[in-house]
Short mmCIF file of C-alpha atoms and ligand atoms in Angstrom, two decimals:
data_model
loop_
_atom_site.label_atom_id
_atom_site.label_comp_id
_atom_site.label_asym_id
_atom_site.label_seq_id
_atom_site.Cartn_x
_atom_site.Cartn_y
_atom_site.Cartn_z
CA MET A 1 -13.04 -52.21 55.26
CA GLY A 2 -9.72 -54.04 55.44
CA ARG A 3 -6.76 -52.96 57.47
CA PRO A 4 -4.15 -50.78 55.77
CA TYR A 5 -0.57 -52.02 55.46
CA TYR A 6 1.79 -50.10 57.69
CA ILE A 7 5.52 -50.19 56.93
CA ALA A 8 7.88 -48.70 59.50
CA GLY A 9 11.64 -48.19 59.46
CA ASN A 10 13.59 -48.29 62.71
CA TRP A 11 16.93 -46.62 62.06
CA LYS A 12 18.26 -47.57 65.51
CA MET A 13 21.57 -45.88 66.42
CA HIS A 14 22.57 -45.10 62.85
CA LYS A 15 23.11 -41.92 60.88
CA THR A 16 24.31 -38.40 61.49
CA ARG A 17 21.91 -35.53 60.84
CA ALA A 18 23.19 -35.03 57.28
CA GLU A 19 22.83 -38.74 56.49
CA ALA A 20 19.38 -38.86 58.08
CA ALA A 21 18.25 -35.83 56.08
CA GLU A 22 19.43 -37.41 52.85
CA LEU A 23 17.60 -40.67 53.48
CA ALA A 24 14.43 -38.98 54.73
CA GLN A 25 14.28 -36.70 51.69
CA ALA A 26 14.82 -39.63 49.32
CA LEU A 27 12.01 -41.56 51.03
CA VAL A 28 9.64 -38.58 50.85
CA ASN A 29 10.28 -38.44 47.10
CA GLU A 30 10.07 -42.17 46.49
CA LEU A 31 7.03 -42.89 48.66
CA LYS A 32 4.85 -39.89 47.90
CA ASP A 33 2.62 -42.08 45.72
CA GLY A 34 2.98 -45.13 47.96
CA LYS A 35 -0.21 -47.05 48.63
CA HIS A 36 0.50 -48.01 52.22
CA GLU A 37 1.10 -46.20 55.51
CA TYR A 38 4.66 -45.29 56.43
CA LEU A 39 6.77 -44.34 59.40
CA ILE A 40 10.46 -43.70 59.98
CA ALA A 41 12.05 -43.66 63.41
CA PRO A 42 15.44 -41.94 63.47
CA SER A 43 17.50 -41.65 66.63
CA PHE A 44 16.67 -38.79 69.01
CA SER A 45 19.53 -36.64 67.72
CA CYS A 46 18.10 -36.66 64.19
CA LEU A 47 14.42 -36.13 65.03
CA GLU A 48 14.37 -32.37 64.55
CA THR A 49 16.11 -32.61 61.17
CA VAL A 50 13.87 -35.41 59.91
CA SER A 51 10.74 -33.79 61.35
CA ALA A 52 11.16 -30.78 59.07
CA ILE A 53 11.48 -33.10 56.05
CA VAL A 54 8.51 -35.41 56.68
CA GLU A 55 6.11 -32.73 57.93
CA ASN A 56 2.94 -32.72 55.81
CA THR A 57 3.95 -35.85 53.91
CA ASN A 58 2.59 -39.40 54.03
CA ILE A 59 5.48 -40.50 56.27
CA ARG A 60 4.92 -40.43 60.03
CA LEU A 61 7.71 -39.52 62.41
CA GLY A 62 8.52 -42.08 65.09
CA ALA A 63 10.77 -42.18 68.14
CA GLN A 64 12.49 -45.37 69.24
CA ASN A 65 11.78 -44.99 72.94
CA CYS A 66 10.70 -42.49 75.61
CA ALA A 67 11.12 -41.99 79.33
CA CYS A 68 8.49 -43.38 81.69
CA GLU A 69 8.01 -40.01 83.39
CA GLU A 70 6.89 -36.71 81.90
CA GLN A 71 9.86 -34.69 83.15
CA GLY A 72 12.25 -34.39 86.06
CA ALA A 73 15.59 -35.68 87.26
CA HIS A 74 16.12 -38.45 84.68
CA THR A 75 19.61 -38.01 83.26
CA GLY A 76 19.95 -39.28 79.73
CA GLU A 77 16.23 -39.83 79.15
CA VAL A 78 13.91 -38.14 76.63
CA SER A 79 10.39 -37.16 77.59
CA VAL A 80 7.10 -37.41 75.72
CA LEU A 81 6.79 -33.62 76.05
CA GLN A 82 10.08 -33.18 74.21
CA LEU A 83 9.05 -35.69 71.55
CA LYS A 84 5.75 -33.86 71.04
CA ASP A 85 7.68 -30.62 70.65
CA LEU A 86 9.72 -32.24 67.84
CA GLY A 87 6.66 -33.34 65.90
CA VAL A 88 6.92 -37.03 66.78
CA GLN A 89 3.65 -38.89 66.18
CA SER A 90 4.46 -42.44 67.16
CA ILE A 91 6.73 -44.17 69.72
CA ILE A 92 8.21 -47.65 69.40
CA LEU A 93 8.12 -49.29 72.85
CA GLY A 94 9.32 -52.63 74.16
CA HIS A 95 11.73 -53.25 71.30
CA SER A 96 13.70 -56.43 71.96
CA GLU A 97 16.92 -54.42 72.22
CA ARG A 98 15.30 -52.35 74.99
CA ARG A 99 13.94 -55.49 76.68
CA HIS A 100 17.09 -57.58 76.47
CA SER A 101 20.11 -55.24 76.23
CA TYR A 102 18.68 -52.55 78.50
CA LYS A 103 16.61 -54.82 80.76
CA GLU A 104 13.29 -53.06 80.32
CA ASP A 105 10.57 -55.21 81.85
CA ASP A 106 6.86 -55.36 81.10
CA ALA A 107 6.00 -53.07 84.03
CA LEU A 108 8.31 -50.30 82.77
CA ILE A 109 7.13 -50.74 79.19
CA ASN A 110 3.51 -50.57 80.38
CA LYS A 111 4.21 -47.29 82.17
CA LYS A 112 5.68 -45.86 78.97
CA VAL A 113 2.77 -47.17 76.88
CA LYS A 114 0.22 -45.46 79.14
CA LEU A 115 2.17 -42.20 79.25
CA ALA A 116 2.58 -42.13 75.46
CA LEU A 117 -1.13 -42.82 74.93
CA LYS A 118 -2.07 -40.15 77.48
CA HIS A 119 -0.11 -37.70 75.34
CA ARG A 120 -1.88 -38.88 72.21
CA PHE A 121 0.99 -40.67 70.53
CA GLU A 122 0.54 -43.80 68.49
CA VAL A 123 2.37 -46.66 70.23
CA ILE A 124 4.08 -49.51 68.39
CA LEU A 125 4.34 -52.17 71.09
CA CYS A 126 6.97 -54.77 70.21
CA ILE A 127 6.66 -58.31 71.44
CA GLY A 128 8.45 -61.53 70.60
CA GLU A 129 10.14 -64.62 71.94
CA LEU A 130 13.78 -65.60 72.30
CA LEU A 131 15.07 -68.64 70.40
CA GLU A 132 15.19 -70.75 73.57
CA GLU A 133 11.59 -69.80 74.34
CA ARG A 134 10.55 -70.89 70.82
CA GLU A 135 12.45 -74.14 71.17
CA ALA A 136 10.78 -74.76 74.52
CA GLY A 137 7.33 -74.33 72.89
CA ARG A 138 6.64 -71.13 74.82
CA VAL A 139 5.95 -68.68 71.95
CA GLU A 140 2.29 -68.11 72.76
CA GLU A 141 2.83 -67.87 76.50
CA VAL A 142 5.64 -65.28 76.07
CA CYS A 143 3.76 -63.18 73.53
CA GLU A 144 0.52 -63.29 75.51
CA THR A 145 2.29 -62.18 78.68
CA GLN A 146 4.00 -59.29 76.88
CA ILE A 147 0.68 -58.14 75.41
CA VAL A 148 -1.36 -58.49 78.60
CA ARG A 149 1.25 -56.79 80.78
CA GLY A 150 2.21 -54.19 78.16
CA LEU A 151 -1.42 -53.12 77.74
CA GLU A 152 -2.49 -53.41 81.38
CA GLY A 153 -4.76 -50.47 82.22
CA VAL A 154 -5.00 -49.34 78.58
CA ASP A 155 -8.57 -48.33 77.87
CA ALA A 156 -10.43 -49.76 74.87
CA SER A 157 -10.87 -46.21 73.60
CA ASP A 158 -7.09 -45.90 73.24
CA LEU A 159 -6.56 -49.19 71.42
CA SER A 160 -6.96 -47.56 68.00
CA SER A 161 -3.66 -45.79 68.74
CA VAL A 162 -1.87 -49.07 69.41
CA VAL A 163 0.01 -51.14 66.83
CA ILE A 164 1.54 -54.48 67.79
CA ALA A 165 4.85 -55.49 66.21
CA TYR A 166 5.59 -59.21 66.46
CA GLU A 167 9.35 -59.52 66.28
CA PRO A 168 10.81 -62.92 67.12
CA VAL A 169 14.09 -61.97 68.78
CA TRP A 170 16.05 -64.67 66.94
CA ALA A 171 15.06 -63.10 63.62
CA ILE A 172 16.15 -59.53 64.40
CA GLY A 173 19.28 -58.47 62.59
CA THR A 174 20.26 -62.10 62.01
CA GLY A 175 19.14 -62.62 58.43
CA LYS A 176 16.82 -65.39 59.69
CA THR A 177 13.17 -64.69 58.99
CA ALA A 178 10.21 -66.57 60.38
CA THR A 179 8.48 -68.41 57.56
CA PRO A 180 5.29 -66.63 56.49
CA GLU A 181 3.32 -69.55 57.96
CA ASP A 182 5.11 -69.44 61.34
CA ALA A 183 4.71 -65.67 61.54
CA GLU A 184 1.04 -65.92 60.53
CA ALA A 185 0.36 -68.44 63.29
CA VAL A 186 1.67 -66.00 65.91
CA HIS A 187 -0.13 -63.03 64.35
CA ALA A 188 -3.42 -64.94 64.42
CA PHE A 189 -2.76 -65.78 68.05
CA VAL A 190 -1.99 -62.13 68.88
CA ARG A 191 -5.31 -61.11 67.32
CA LYS A 192 -7.05 -63.73 69.45
CA VAL A 193 -5.47 -62.31 72.59
CA ILE A 194 -6.60 -58.79 71.62
CA ALA A 195 -10.12 -60.14 70.97
CA ARG A 196 -10.21 -61.64 74.45
CA LEU A 197 -9.01 -58.37 76.02
CA TYR A 198 -10.87 -55.82 73.88
CA GLY A 199 -13.45 -57.68 71.81
CA GLU A 200 -13.67 -58.96 68.23
CA ALA A 201 -14.19 -55.58 66.56
CA ALA A 202 -11.04 -54.09 68.12
CA ALA A 203 -9.09 -57.23 67.23
CA GLU A 204 -10.19 -57.02 63.59
CA LYS A 205 -8.99 -53.43 63.41
CA ILE A 206 -5.63 -53.60 65.17
CA ILE A 207 -2.56 -53.49 62.96
CA ILE A 208 -0.02 -56.24 63.63
CA GLN A 209 3.36 -55.69 62.00
CA TYR A 210 5.97 -58.39 61.53
CA GLY A 211 9.62 -57.60 62.21
CA GLY A 212 12.77 -59.65 61.85
CA SER A 213 15.03 -59.50 58.80
CA VAL A 214 12.31 -58.24 56.46
CA LYS A 215 13.93 -57.70 53.05
CA PRO A 216 12.72 -56.80 49.56
CA ASP A 217 12.67 -60.48 48.60
CA ASN A 218 10.53 -61.74 51.49
CA ALA A 219 8.24 -58.77 52.17
CA ALA A 220 5.45 -59.64 49.73
CA GLN A 221 5.20 -63.26 50.93
CA LEU A 222 4.93 -62.14 54.54
CA MET A 223 2.36 -59.43 53.75
CA ALA A 224 0.27 -61.95 51.82
CA MET A 225 -0.64 -63.63 55.09
CA LYS A 226 -4.08 -62.80 56.44
CA ASN A 227 -2.99 -61.41 59.80
CA ILE A 228 0.25 -59.67 58.80
CA ASP A 229 -0.53 -56.00 58.31
CA GLY A 230 2.87 -54.49 57.69
CA ALA A 231 6.46 -54.58 58.78
CA LEU A 232 8.82 -53.05 61.28
CA VAL A 233 12.10 -52.98 59.41
CA GLY A 234 15.55 -52.50 60.93
CA GLY A 235 18.63 -53.08 58.75
CA ALA A 236 16.82 -52.82 55.43
CA SER A 237 15.32 -49.45 56.40
CA LEU A 238 18.73 -47.75 56.29
CA LYS A 239 18.91 -47.53 52.50
CA THR A 240 16.37 -46.44 49.91
CA ASP A 241 17.43 -49.39 47.71
CA THR A 242 16.15 -51.84 50.27
CA PHE A 243 13.42 -49.89 52.10
CA VAL A 244 11.54 -48.57 49.08
CA PRO A 245 10.86 -52.00 47.52
CA ILE A 246 9.57 -53.22 50.90
CA ALA A 247 7.45 -50.09 51.33
CA LYS A 248 6.07 -50.45 47.81
CA PHE A 249 5.52 -54.20 47.85
CA SER A 250 2.45 -55.32 45.99
C1 LIG B 301 14.06 -54.43 64.33
O1 LIG B 301 15.04 -54.10 64.96
O2 LIG B 301 12.95 -54.01 64.67
C2 LIG B 301 14.26 -55.30 63.18
C3 LIG B 301 13.25 -55.98 62.74
O3 LIG B 301 15.53 -55.38 62.67
P1 LIG B 301 15.98 -56.17 61.33
O4 LIG B 301 14.99 -55.82 60.26
O5 LIG B 301 17.35 -55.66 61.03
O6 LIG B 301 15.95 -57.62 61.67
#
């Protein structure tokens, strides 16, 4: 059986609770007959509000980050236990904004990945190269390192709870999208790396999302590629007008 398409919206640091509730409710209505899998990831402050709206629907609730420890003296952090309590099912980890603006390294991301998996969350592990790394011909090396280090110590039995999101950093929020062919080449490579680490069967099953300026007018072309199994959408996930056509691409 083929892999499902999985479309996720990362709302980043946008929306008050009232705005988040309005968007979440509209998406529940619009996507209830949607053919793919869906997730929305509001900011921490809106999780409780959105949780009540997406509960028992076909939209999963995601968080955009978590602390690397279960609890304790970690001012300003949010723990997996608190996310569980809010009904969160999935956690986005290693987003490029966390890696580059907040200096999260692979070791920290790996700690979070293992903690989230231990607590039975789905993990969306984001990887991707900077423009200068692409220009220096280092795309595969960078992505491979992020995968190998991000998944270090992750058991094969937990891999079914892992999604990889390939997000070239130069394409995030810039309006520049990788061509479907360029994205496909990296996705195929990512699957090869997973096959080497976890075997062919696991590699065939793993969902690899593409992220980076996905819009209604480029979603279908990207999804048509053999190894692109969905999208992690930032800017275009903030409005029903732009997220719904992506989520319902055919
Ligand atoms: C993202 O932040 O994960 C992302 C892909 O953003 P955008 O769609 O706005 O490029």
